Short mmCIF file of C-alpha atoms in Angstrom, two decimals:
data_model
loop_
_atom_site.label_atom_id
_atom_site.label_comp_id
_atom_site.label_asym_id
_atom_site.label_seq_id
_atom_site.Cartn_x
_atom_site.Cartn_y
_atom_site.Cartn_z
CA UNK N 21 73.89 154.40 136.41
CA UNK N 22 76.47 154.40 133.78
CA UNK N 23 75.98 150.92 133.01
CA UNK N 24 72.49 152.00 132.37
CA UNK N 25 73.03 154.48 130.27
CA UNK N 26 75.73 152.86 128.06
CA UNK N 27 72.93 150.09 127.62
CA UNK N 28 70.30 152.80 126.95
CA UNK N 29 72.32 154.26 124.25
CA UNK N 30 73.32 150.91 122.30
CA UNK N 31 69.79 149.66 122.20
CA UNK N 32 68.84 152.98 121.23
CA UNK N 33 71.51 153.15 118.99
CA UNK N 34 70.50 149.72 117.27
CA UNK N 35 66.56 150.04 116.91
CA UNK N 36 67.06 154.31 115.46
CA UNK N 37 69.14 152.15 112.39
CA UNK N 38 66.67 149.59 112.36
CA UNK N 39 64.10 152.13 111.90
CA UNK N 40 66.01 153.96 109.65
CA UNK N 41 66.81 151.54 107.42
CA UNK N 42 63.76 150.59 107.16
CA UNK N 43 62.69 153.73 106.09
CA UNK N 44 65.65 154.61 103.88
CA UNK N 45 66.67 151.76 101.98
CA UNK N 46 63.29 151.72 99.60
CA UNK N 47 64.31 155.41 98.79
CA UNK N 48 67.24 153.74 97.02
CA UNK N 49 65.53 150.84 95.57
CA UNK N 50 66.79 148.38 98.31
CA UNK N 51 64.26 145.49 99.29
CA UNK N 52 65.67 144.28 102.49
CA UNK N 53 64.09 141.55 105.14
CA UNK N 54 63.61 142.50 108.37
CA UNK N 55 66.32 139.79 109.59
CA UNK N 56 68.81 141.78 107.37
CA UNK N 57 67.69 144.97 108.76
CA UNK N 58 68.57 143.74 111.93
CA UNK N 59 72.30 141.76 111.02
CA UNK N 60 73.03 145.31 109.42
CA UNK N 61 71.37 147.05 112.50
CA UNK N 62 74.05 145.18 114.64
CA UNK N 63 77.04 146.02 112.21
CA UNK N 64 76.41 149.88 112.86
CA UNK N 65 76.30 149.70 116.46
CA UNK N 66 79.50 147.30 116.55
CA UNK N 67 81.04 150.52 114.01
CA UNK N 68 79.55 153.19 116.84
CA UNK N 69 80.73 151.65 120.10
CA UNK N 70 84.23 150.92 118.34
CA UNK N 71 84.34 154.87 117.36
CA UNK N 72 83.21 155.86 120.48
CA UNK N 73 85.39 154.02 122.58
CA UNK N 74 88.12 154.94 120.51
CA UNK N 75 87.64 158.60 120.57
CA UNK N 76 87.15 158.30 124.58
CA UNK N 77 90.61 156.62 124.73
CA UNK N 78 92.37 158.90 122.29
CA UNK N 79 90.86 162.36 124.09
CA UNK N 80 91.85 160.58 127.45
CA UNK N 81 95.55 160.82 125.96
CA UNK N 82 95.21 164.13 125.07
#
């Protein structure tokens, strides 16, 4: 169940900055395609499993 969670969260993760960039980025004047949405999409969750991993192995030292 773990597995399935972890999974859960990441493609989660990945389409709630989709959708919010989506929604954001005109706000700022950006004109994005959806293909970019998605390469940036990916970035952020690479960013958020690398900080949470991270932070799991640092308060495992603790």
């Amino acid at each position: 169940m773990s597995l399935l969670e972890a999974i859960t969260n990441v493609a989660v993760g990945y389409l709630l900055a989709v959708i919010t960039q989506i929604l954001v980025f005109p706000w700022f004047g950006l004109k994005v395609e959806l293909g970019e949405h998605m390469a940036i999409g990916v970035t952020f969750v690479a960013v958020s499993l690398a900080r949470s991993y991270l932070l799991r192995r640092l308060f495992a030292l603790i």
